[in-house]
């Protein structure tokens, strides 16, 4: 509260009416550009070429982290594992560097590559003419054929032509989604194969098209008999590393892949994770993994989820709320100004923030700004987006709280000689703060839940940890429910603090 009063004492005289309007306009204009200014900094030049990677000693690899058995978190160690992960590590060893993995949702992985968040993508990237034209692709390190998976009791699909009019679940940007569309299927977009299989098991879709390697590995891992391979598509898919166009990276990667293929490393990694060879045929004598207890899976992930809540989710919400509150206070005072330009700028800011989705704001700051040479790390990008969003919504809460104070209070203060700053600091703000607590508390609680959106821009907060844990185990209900309980507990604590604060401030209210 004291901090808010001090801010008003500095800002109040600026936004009052009169000859200082130009200063206030400059302050508010700076506020509207806060996102870009907070993000501004010297942008590193785009790191291209193998020399850059060798000089840094790091190969940055973008991967999904939720696409078992190719890229996922090992439930036992919590470390990234999988076919693509091990191949990337083996390639890095051949190049004499170490790997640094950046987990990214599949649908935004190429945006991250173009933004320079990592050097290559290793996530079963299928070779297509469109991708060849836009990216540098390495030699294939896996080859598979397309298969159609249906429920075991569904005999209506026996060929690719039978998909016409049916509903399939596919990753929106995968080549298998296009195969399904070309066959006349209605495609429901999902984040990956694990979600597609889950929807199929639940009867929400009738099929999913994917490569045979992933399907055979799924059968080996889960022993699931509720689904089956109903048909083959006749398509062959080659998977390769993807790098930015003209990056100069793929030549050395190709040499490393040739060596790994010649010495049998690729084959050994394939058998380790896929229980099948790289061409997609099932290995003879494969053994199914022993299913893990749901309670054991939950127990193994209680601390990682709690750690993410304490170290990422709560700090992200707290920092964003404090910064957003300062922005909201300035904008609220600007909305109360009788200077038309200042008032109009505040209205525009609020309109933009409230009229655009928070997720779009996050994507603009994290994925779009790098195209303008402004690269913001994940956590600060989330802080900027959430702060600006809080500022837009909380400004109206603060403005209405100030207006709720009887005008006679201001007139009485002026009568005894108080100036604008003193009146706001000693008379108006204390009363307005009491009225604003419920609305601002609700904004904070909503912000805590909104931090889950930060998982889309590489922030490993609570929901992202739950997603990484659910991917290889397929225990979506158990792990997502656990995450929901964590969010609920945080919100309960905040609600309790809100009640105590309201009771404390209520002592000064006139009865």
Coordinates of C-alpha atoms in Angstrom, one line a residue:
X1 CA 0.0 0.0 0.0
X2 CA 2.9 2.4 0.9
X3 CA 4.4 1.6 -2.5
X4 CA 1.2 2.6 -4.3
X5 CA 1.0 5.8 -2.3
X6 CA 4.6 6.7 -3.2
X7 CA 3.9 6.0 -6.9
X8 CA 0.9 8.3 -6.8
X9 CA 2.9 11.0 -5.1
X10 CA 5.3 11.0 -8.0
X11 CA 2.8 10.5 -10.8
X12 CA -0.1 12.4 -9.5
X13 CA 1.1 15.9 -10.3
X14 CA 2.1 14.8 -13.8
X15 CA -1.3 13.6 -14.8
X16 CA -3.2 16.6 -13.3
X17 CA -4.5 19.1 -15.6
X18 CA -2.6 22.1 -16.9
X19 CA 0.7 22.9 -18.5
X20 CA 2.4 19.6 -17.7
X21 CA 0.3 17.6 -20.1
X22 CA 3.2 17.0 -22.5
X23 CA 5.2 15.3 -19.7
X24 CA 2.2 13.1 -18.9
X25 CA 1.8 12.2 -22.6
X26 CA 5.4 11.1 -22.7
X27 CA 5.0 9.0 -19.6
X28 CA 1.8 7.3 -20.9
X29 CA 3.3 6.8 -24.3
X30 CA 6.3 5.1 -22.7
X31 CA 3.9 2.9 -20.7
X32 CA 2.0 1.7 -23.9
X33 CA 5.4 0.7 -25.4
X34 CA 6.4 -1.0 -22.1
X35 CA 6.4 -4.4 -23.7
X36 CA 8.8 -3.5 -26.4
X37 CA 11.0 -1.4 -24.1
X38 CA 11.2 -4.1 -21.5
X39 CA 12.2 -6.5 -24.2
X40 CA 14.7 -4.2 -25.8
X41 CA 18.3 -5.0 -25.5
X42 CA 21.2 -5.7 -27.7
X43 CA 20.0 -8.7 -29.9
X44 CA 22.6 -11.3 -30.5
X45 CA 23.4 -11.8 -34.1
X46 CA 21.9 -14.9 -35.5
X47 CA 24.3 -17.8 -34.8
X48 CA 24.9 -19.6 -38.1
X49 CA 27.4 -22.2 -39.1
X50 CA 29.2 -25.0 -37.5
X51 CA 32.1 -22.7 -36.4
X52 CA 29.7 -20.8 -34.1
X53 CA 28.5 -24.0 -32.5
X54 CA 32.0 -25.4 -32.0
X55 CA 33.2 -22.1 -30.6
X56 CA 30.4 -22.1 -28.0
X57 CA 30.7 -25.9 -27.4
X58 CA 26.9 -26.2 -27.4
X59 CA 24.4 -27.6 -30.0
X60 CA 21.0 -26.2 -29.0
X61 CA 18.3 -28.7 -29.9
X62 CA 14.6 -28.0 -30.0
X63 CA 12.5 -31.0 -29.0
X64 CA 9.0 -31.7 -27.8
X65 CA 9.7 -33.6 -24.6
X66 CA 6.2 -35.1 -24.6
X67 CA 6.5 -37.4 -27.7
X68 CA 7.3 -40.8 -26.3
X69 CA 9.3 -42.8 -27.3
X70 CA 11.2 -40.2 -29.3
X71 CA 11.4 -37.3 -26.9
X72 CA 10.1 -37.5 -23.3
X73 CA 11.1 -37.2 -19.7
X74 CA 12.2 -40.4 -18.1
X75 CA 9.8 -41.0 -15.2
X76 CA 12.6 -42.4 -13.0
X77 CA 15.3 -39.8 -13.6
X78 CA 13.4 -36.8 -14.8
X79 CA 15.9 -36.4 -17.6
X80 CA 15.1 -36.1 -21.3
X81 CA 15.3 -39.5 -23.1
X82 CA 14.1 -41.1 -26.3
X83 CA 15.2 -42.1 -29.8
X84 CA 15.6 -38.5 -31.1
X85 CA 17.3 -37.3 -27.9
X86 CA 19.9 -40.1 -28.0
X87 CA 20.5 -39.6 -31.7
X88 CA 21.0 -35.9 -31.1
X89 CA 23.4 -36.6 -28.2
X90 CA 25.4 -39.1 -30.4
X91 CA 25.6 -36.5 -33.2
X92 CA 26.9 -33.9 -30.7
X93 CA 29.5 -36.3 -29.5
X94 CA 30.7 -36.8 -33.1
X95 CA 30.8 -33.0 -33.5
X96 CA 32.8 -32.6 -30.3
X97 CA 30.2 -30.4 -28.5
X98 CA 27.5 -31.0 -25.9
X99 CA 23.7 -30.7 -26.4
X100 CA 21.4 -28.2 -24.7
X101 CA 17.8 -29.3 -25.2
X102 CA 15.0 -26.7 -25.3
X103 CA 11.5 -28.4 -24.9
X104 CA 8.9 -26.7 -27.1
X105 CA 5.4 -27.7 -28.1
X106 CA 5.3 -29.2 -31.6
X107 CA 3.0 -26.6 -33.1
X108 CA 5.4 -23.8 -32.2
X109 CA 8.7 -25.6 -32.6
X110 CA 9.5 -24.2 -36.1
X111 CA 8.6 -20.7 -34.9
X112 CA 11.2 -21.2 -32.2
X113 CA 13.7 -22.4 -34.7
X114 CA 13.2 -19.4 -36.9
X115 CA 13.4 -17.1 -33.9
X116 CA 16.9 -18.5 -33.1
X117 CA 15.8 -20.2 -29.8
X118 CA 17.8 -23.3 -30.9
X119 CA 20.0 -24.5 -33.7
X120 CA 18.2 -27.6 -34.9
X121 CA 15.0 -29.5 -34.3
X122 CA 15.1 -33.2 -33.4
X123 CA 11.5 -34.3 -33.0
X124 CA 10.7 -36.8 -35.8
X125 CA 10.6 -34.0 -38.4
X126 CA 9.3 -35.6 -41.6
X127 CA 11.0 -34.7 -44.9
X128 CA 8.6 -32.9 -47.2
X129 CA 9.1 -30.7 -50.2
X130 CA 7.7 -27.7 -48.3
X131 CA 10.1 -28.2 -45.4
X132 CA 13.0 -28.7 -47.9
X133 CA 12.2 -25.4 -49.4
X134 CA 12.1 -23.5 -46.1
X135 CA 14.7 -25.3 -43.9
X136 CA 17.9 -27.1 -44.2
X137 CA 17.2 -30.8 -43.6
X138 CA 19.8 -33.4 -42.8
X139 CA 20.0 -37.0 -44.1
X140 CA 17.2 -39.2 -42.6
X141 CA 18.0 -40.9 -39.4
X142 CA 14.7 -42.9 -39.3
X143 CA 12.4 -44.3 -41.9
X144 CA 8.9 -45.5 -41.3
X145 CA 5.6 -46.2 -43.1
X146 CA 2.3 -44.7 -42.3
X147 CA -0.4 -46.7 -40.5
X148 CA -4.0 -46.1 -39.5
X149 CA -4.8 -46.9 -35.9
X150 CA -8.4 -47.5 -34.8
X151 CA -10.2 -49.0 -31.8
X152 CA -9.9 -52.8 -31.7
X153 CA -13.7 -53.3 -32.2
X154 CA -13.9 -50.9 -35.2
X155 CA -13.9 -52.8 -38.5
X156 CA -15.2 -49.9 -40.6
X157 CA -11.7 -48.7 -41.6
X158 CA -9.6 -51.1 -43.7
X159 CA -7.8 -48.8 -46.1
X160 CA -6.9 -45.2 -46.5
X161 CA -10.0 -44.6 -48.6
X162 CA -12.2 -45.6 -45.6
X163 CA -11.1 -42.4 -43.7
X164 CA -13.4 -40.3 -45.9
X165 CA -15.9 -38.7 -43.6
X166 CA -14.3 -40.1 -40.4
X167 CA -12.7 -38.0 -37.7
X168 CA -9.0 -38.4 -36.9
X169 CA -6.7 -36.9 -34.3
X170 CA -3.4 -35.4 -35.6
X171 CA -0.7 -32.9 -34.8
X172 CA -1.8 -29.8 -36.8
X173 CA 1.5 -29.3 -38.6
X174 CA 2.5 -33.0 -39.1
X175 CA 2.6 -34.6 -42.5
X176 CA 0.2 -37.3 -41.3
X177 CA -2.4 -34.6 -40.8
X178 CA -2.2 -33.7 -44.5
X179 CA -2.4 -37.4 -45.4
X180 CA -5.6 -37.7 -43.4
X181 CA -7.1 -34.5 -45.0
X182 CA -6.2 -35.7 -48.5
X183 CA -8.1 -38.9 -47.7
X184 CA -11.2 -36.9 -46.8
X185 CA -11.0 -37.2 -43.0
X186 CA -12.0 -34.5 -40.6
X187 CA -8.9 -33.7 -38.6
X188 CA -9.0 -32.7 -35.0
X189 CA -5.7 -31.0 -34.0
X190 CA -3.8 -32.3 -30.9
X191 CA -0.4 -31.7 -29.5
X192 CA 1.0 -35.1 -30.2
X193 CA 0.6 -38.8 -30.6
X194 CA -0.1 -39.4 -26.9
X195 CA -3.1 -37.1 -27.0
X196 CA -4.3 -38.7 -30.3
X197 CA -4.2 -42.2 -28.8
X198 CA -6.0 -40.9 -25.7
X199 CA -8.8 -39.4 -27.7
X200 CA -9.1 -42.6 -29.7
X201 CA -9.3 -44.7 -26.6
X202 CA -12.1 -42.4 -25.3
X203 CA -14.0 -42.8 -28.5
X204 CA -13.8 -39.1 -29.3
X205 CA -12.2 -39.8 -32.7
X206 CA -12.4 -42.8 -35.0
X207 CA -8.7 -43.1 -36.0
X208 CA -5.3 -41.6 -36.0
X209 CA -2.6 -41.7 -38.7
X210 CA 1.0 -41.9 -37.6
X211 CA 4.3 -43.6 -38.5
X212 CA 4.6 -47.3 -37.7
X213 CA 7.7 -46.8 -35.5
X214 CA 5.7 -44.7 -33.0
X215 CA 2.8 -47.2 -33.0
X216 CA 4.9 -50.3 -32.5
X217 CA 6.8 -48.6 -29.7
X218 CA 3.5 -47.6 -28.0
X219 CA 2.3 -51.2 -28.2
X220 CA 5.5 -52.4 -26.7
X221 CA 5.4 -49.8 -23.9
X222 CA 1.8 -50.2 -22.9
X223 CA 0.5 -53.5 -24.1
X224 CA -2.7 -51.7 -25.1
X225 CA -5.1 -54.1 -26.8
X226 CA -8.0 -51.6 -27.1
X227 CA -6.5 -50.2 -30.3
X228 CA -5.1 -51.8 -33.4
X229 CA -3.3 -51.1 -36.7
X230 CA -6.2 -51.2 -39.1
X231 CA -4.4 -50.4 -42.4
X232 CA -1.3 -49.0 -44.0
X233 CA -1.4 -45.7 -45.9
X234 CA 1.2 -46.7 -48.4
X235 CA 3.3 -43.6 -47.5
X236 CA 6.9 -43.8 -46.4
X237 CA 8.1 -41.1 -44.0
X238 CA 11.7 -40.1 -43.5
X239 CA 12.7 -38.2 -40.4
X240 CA 15.6 -35.7 -40.3
X241 CA 17.1 -32.9 -38.3
X242 CA 15.8 -29.4 -39.3
X243 CA 17.9 -26.2 -39.2
X244 CA 17.4 -22.7 -40.4
X245 CA 17.9 -22.2 -44.1
X246 CA 21.5 -21.7 -45.2
X247 CA 22.7 -22.3 -41.7
X248 CA 25.7 -24.3 -42.7
X249 CA 25.0 -26.9 -40.1
X250 CA 23.6 -29.9 -41.9
X251 CA 26.8 -30.9 -43.7
X252 CA 28.6 -31.8 -40.5
X253 CA 25.5 -33.4 -39.1
X254 CA 25.2 -35.6 -42.2
X255 CA 28.8 -36.8 -41.7
X256 CA 28.1 -37.6 -38.1
X257 CA 24.9 -39.5 -39.1
X258 CA 26.9 -41.5 -41.7
X259 CA 29.4 -42.6 -39.0
X260 CA 26.6 -43.5 -36.6
X261 CA 24.9 -45.6 -39.2
X262 CA 28.1 -47.3 -40.2
X263 CA 29.1 -48.3 -36.7
X264 CA 25.6 -49.5 -35.8
X265 CA 24.8 -46.8 -33.2
X266 CA 21.6 -45.8 -34.9
X267 CA 20.4 -49.4 -35.0
X268 CA 21.2 -49.9 -31.3
X269 CA 19.4 -46.7 -30.3
X270 CA 16.4 -47.7 -32.4
X271 CA 16.1 -51.1 -30.7
X272 CA 16.5 -49.6 -27.3
X273 CA 13.6 -47.3 -27.6
X274 CA 11.4 -48.4 -30.5
X275 CA 11.6 -52.2 -30.1
X276 CA 11.7 -52.0 -33.9
X277 CA 14.2 -51.2 -36.6
X278 CA 14.4 -47.8 -38.2
X279 CA 12.3 -48.9 -41.1
X280 CA 9.3 -49.4 -38.8
X281 CA 8.9 -53.2 -38.8
X282 CA 8.3 -54.8 -35.4
X283 CA 11.2 -56.5 -33.8
X284 CA 10.9 -60.2 -33.2
X285 CA 10.6 -61.3 -29.6
X286 CA 9.9 -57.8 -28.3
X287 CA 8.9 -57.7 -24.6
X288 CA 6.3 -55.4 -23.1
X289 CA 7.3 -53.0 -20.4
X290 CA 6.0 -53.7 -16.9
X291 CA 3.1 -51.2 -16.3
X292 CA 3.8 -48.7 -13.5
X293 CA 1.4 -48.0 -10.7
X294 CA -0.6 -44.8 -11.1
X295 CA 0.0 -43.9 -7.5
X296 CA 3.7 -44.5 -7.9
X297 CA 3.7 -42.2 -11.0
X298 CA 1.9 -39.5 -9.0
X299 CA 4.3 -40.0 -6.0
X300 CA 7.3 -39.6 -8.3
X301 CA 6.0 -36.3 -9.7
X302 CA 4.7 -34.7 -6.5
X303 CA 8.0 -32.9 -5.7
X304 CA 8.8 -31.9 -9.3
X305 CA 5.4 -30.3 -9.5
X306 CA 5.8 -28.6 -6.1
X307 CA 9.2 -27.4 -7.1
X308 CA 7.8 -25.9 -10.4
X309 CA 5.0 -24.2 -8.4
X310 CA 7.4 -22.7 -5.8
X311 CA 10.2 -21.7 -8.1
X312 CA 8.4 -20.7 -11.3
X313 CA 4.6 -20.4 -11.1
X314 CA 4.4 -18.3 -7.9
X315 CA 7.3 -16.0 -8.7
X316 CA 6.0 -15.5 -12.2
X317 CA 2.6 -14.5 -10.8
X318 CA 4.0 -12.3 -8.0
X319 CA 6.4 -10.3 -10.2
X320 CA 3.8 -9.9 -13.0
X321 CA 1.2 -8.7 -10.5
X322 CA 3.4 -6.1 -8.8
X323 CA 4.7 -4.7 -12.2
X324 CA 1.1 -4.8 -13.6
X325 CA -0.2 -3.0 -10.5
X326 CA 2.2 -0.1 -11.1
X327 CA 1.1 0.1 -14.8
X328 CA -2.5 -0.1 -13.7
X329 CA -2.2 2.8 -11.3
X330 CA -0.6 5.0 -13.9
X331 CA -3.2 4.1 -16.5
X332 CA -6.1 4.6 -14.0
X333 CA -4.8 8.1 -13.2
X334 CA -4.5 8.9 -16.9
X335 CA -8.1 7.7 -17.4
X336 CA -9.2 10.2 -14.8
X337 CA -7.2 13.1 -16.4
X338 CA -9.2 15.8 -18.1
X339 CA -6.5 16.2 -20.7
X340 CA -8.0 14.5 -23.8
X341 CA -4.8 13.1 -25.3
X342 CA -3.8 11.5 -22.0
X343 CA -7.2 10.1 -21.5
X344 CA -7.4 8.8 -25.1
X345 CA -4.0 7.0 -24.9
X346 CA -5.1 5.3 -21.7
X347 CA -8.3 4.2 -23.4
X348 CA -6.4 2.8 -26.4
X349 CA -4.0 0.8 -24.1
X350 CA -6.9 -0.7 -22.2
X351 CA -8.8 -1.5 -25.4
X352 CA -5.8 -3.3 -26.9
X353 CA -5.1 -5.4 -23.8
X354 CA -8.7 -6.3 -23.1
X355 CA -9.5 -6.9 -26.8
X356 CA -6.7 -9.4 -27.6
X357 CA -6.2 -12.9 -26.2
X358 CA -3.4 -13.2 -23.6
X359 CA -2.0 -16.2 -25.6
X360 CA -1.6 -14.0 -28.7
X361 CA 0.2 -11.4 -26.6
X362 CA 2.6 -14.0 -25.3
X363 CA 3.2 -15.3 -28.9
X364 CA 3.9 -11.8 -30.2
X365 CA 6.4 -11.0 -27.5
X366 CA 8.2 -14.4 -27.6
X367 CA 7.9 -15.6 -31.2
X368 CA 7.3 -12.4 -33.3
X369 CA 9.6 -9.8 -31.8
X370 CA 12.7 -11.8 -32.7
X371 CA 11.8 -11.1 -36.3
X372 CA 12.4 -7.4 -35.4
X373 CA 15.7 -8.2 -33.8
X374 CA 14.3 -8.2 -30.2
X375 CA 14.9 -11.6 -28.5
X376 CA 13.4 -11.9 -25.0
X377 CA 14.2 -15.0 -22.8
X378 CA 11.1 -17.1 -21.9
X379 CA 10.6 -16.0 -18.2
X380 CA 11.0 -12.3 -18.9
X381 CA 8.8 -12.6 -21.9
X382 CA 6.1 -14.1 -19.8
X383 CA 6.5 -11.3 -17.2
X384 CA 6.2 -8.6 -19.8
X385 CA 3.0 -10.2 -21.3
X386 CA 1.3 -10.9 -17.9
X387 CA 2.2 -7.5 -16.5
X388 CA 0.8 -5.6 -19.5
X389 CA -2.3 -7.8 -19.3
X390 CA -2.8 -7.2 -15.6
X391 CA -2.2 -3.4 -16.2
X392 CA -5.1 -3.3 -18.7
X393 CA -7.6 -5.1 -16.5
X394 CA -6.6 -3.7 -13.0
X395 CA -6.6 -0.1 -14.3
X396 CA -10.3 -0.1 -14.5
X397 CA -10.6 -1.7 -11.0
X398 CA -8.4 1.0 -9.5
X399 CA -10.2 3.8 -11.4
X400 CA -13.6 2.6 -10.2
X401 CA -12.3 2.4 -6.7
X402 CA -11.0 6.0 -6.8
X403 CA -14.3 7.2 -8.2
X404 CA -16.1 5.4 -5.4
X405 CA -14.6 7.7 -2.8
X406 CA -17.2 10.6 -2.3
X407 CA -16.2 13.7 -4.1
X408 CA -16.7 15.7 -0.9
X409 CA -13.6 14.1 0.5
X410 CA -11.5 15.8 -2.2
X411 CA -13.3 19.1 -1.8
X412 CA -12.8 19.0 2.0
X413 CA -9.1 18.2 1.6
X414 CA -8.7 21.2 -0.8
X415 CA -10.6 23.4 1.6
X416 CA -8.0 22.8 4.3
X417 CA -5.1 23.5 1.9
X418 CA -4.1 20.0 0.7
X419 CA -2.7 19.9 -2.8
X420 CA -3.4 17.1 -5.3
X421 CA -0.6 14.8 -4.3
X422 CA -1.3 15.1 -0.6
X423 CA -5.0 14.5 -1.1
X424 CA -4.4 11.4 -3.2
X425 CA -1.8 10.0 -0.7
X426 CA -3.6 10.7 2.5
X427 CA -7.3 10.9 1.7
X428 CA -8.2 9.2 -1.5
X429 CA -5.9 6.2 -2.0
X430 CA -6.3 4.7 1.5
X431 CA -10.1 4.6 1.0
X432 CA -9.8 3.5 -2.6
X433 CA -7.5 0.7 -1.7
X434 CA -10.0 -0.9 0.6
X435 CA -12.6 -0.8 -2.2
X436 CA -10.2 -2.3 -4.8
X437 CA -9.0 -5.3 -2.7
X438 CA -11.7 -7.7 -3.9
X439 CA -11.3 -6.9 -7.5
X440 CA -7.5 -6.9 -7.4
X441 CA -7.5 -10.1 -5.4
X442 CA -9.6 -11.8 -8.1
X443 CA -7.2 -10.5 -10.7
X444 CA -4.2 -12.1 -8.9
X445 CA -6.0 -15.4 -8.5
X446 CA -6.8 -15.4 -12.2
X447 CA -3.2 -14.5 -13.0
X448 CA -2.0 -17.6 -11.0
X449 CA -4.1 -19.8 -13.2
X450 CA -3.1 -17.9 -16.4
X451 CA 0.6 -18.7 -15.8
X452 CA -0.2 -22.1 -17.2
X453 CA -0.1 -20.4 -20.6
X454 CA 3.6 -19.7 -20.1
X455 CA 4.2 -23.4 -21.0
X456 CA 3.6 -22.4 -24.6
X457 CA 6.7 -20.2 -24.7
X458 CA 9.2 -22.6 -23.1
X459 CA 8.6 -21.7 -19.4
X460 CA 8.7 -24.9 -17.4
X461 CA 6.0 -24.1 -14.9
X462 CA 3.5 -26.4 -13.1
X463 CA 1.4 -27.4 -16.1
X464 CA 4.4 -28.0 -18.3
X465 CA 5.9 -30.4 -15.7
X466 CA 2.6 -32.3 -15.6
X467 CA 2.6 -32.5 -19.4
X468 CA 6.1 -33.8 -19.5
X469 CA 5.3 -36.4 -16.8
X470 CA 2.1 -37.5 -18.6
X471 CA 3.6 -38.0 -22.0
X472 CA 5.5 -41.2 -21.5
X473 CA 3.1 -42.7 -19.0
X474 CA -0.3 -41.8 -20.6
X475 CA -1.6 -41.0 -17.1
X476 CA -3.3 -37.8 -18.1
X477 CA -6.1 -37.8 -15.6
X478 CA -4.0 -38.5 -12.6
X479 CA -1.2 -36.0 -13.4
X480 CA -3.4 -33.2 -14.6
X481 CA -5.7 -33.6 -11.6
X482 CA -2.6 -33.4 -9.4
X483 CA -1.6 -30.2 -11.1
X484 CA -5.1 -28.8 -10.7
X485 CA -4.9 -29.5 -6.9
X486 CA -1.7 -27.5 -6.7
X487 CA -3.3 -24.6 -8.4
X488 CA -6.3 -24.9 -6.1
X489 CA -4.1 -24.9 -3.0
X490 CA -2.3 -21.7 -4.1
X491 CA -5.6 -20.0 -4.8
X492 CA -7.0 -21.1 -1.4
X493 CA -4.0 -19.5 0.3
X494 CA -4.5 -16.3 -1.7
X495 CA -8.2 -16.2 -0.8
X496 CA -7.4 -16.6 2.9
X497 CA -4.9 -13.7 2.6
X498 CA -7.6 -11.6 0.8
X499 CA -10.0 -12.2 3.7
X500 CA -7.5 -11.2 6.3
X501 CA -6.6 -8.0 4.3
X502 CA -10.3 -7.1 3.9
X503 CA -10.9 -7.6 7.6
X504 CA -7.9 -5.4 8.5
X505 CA -8.9 -2.6 6.1
X506 CA -12.5 -2.9 7.2
X507 CA -11.6 -1.6 10.7
X508 CA -11.3 1.8 9.2
X509 CA -14.5 1.8 7.3
X510 CA -17.4 4.0 8.4
X511 CA -20.3 1.9 9.7

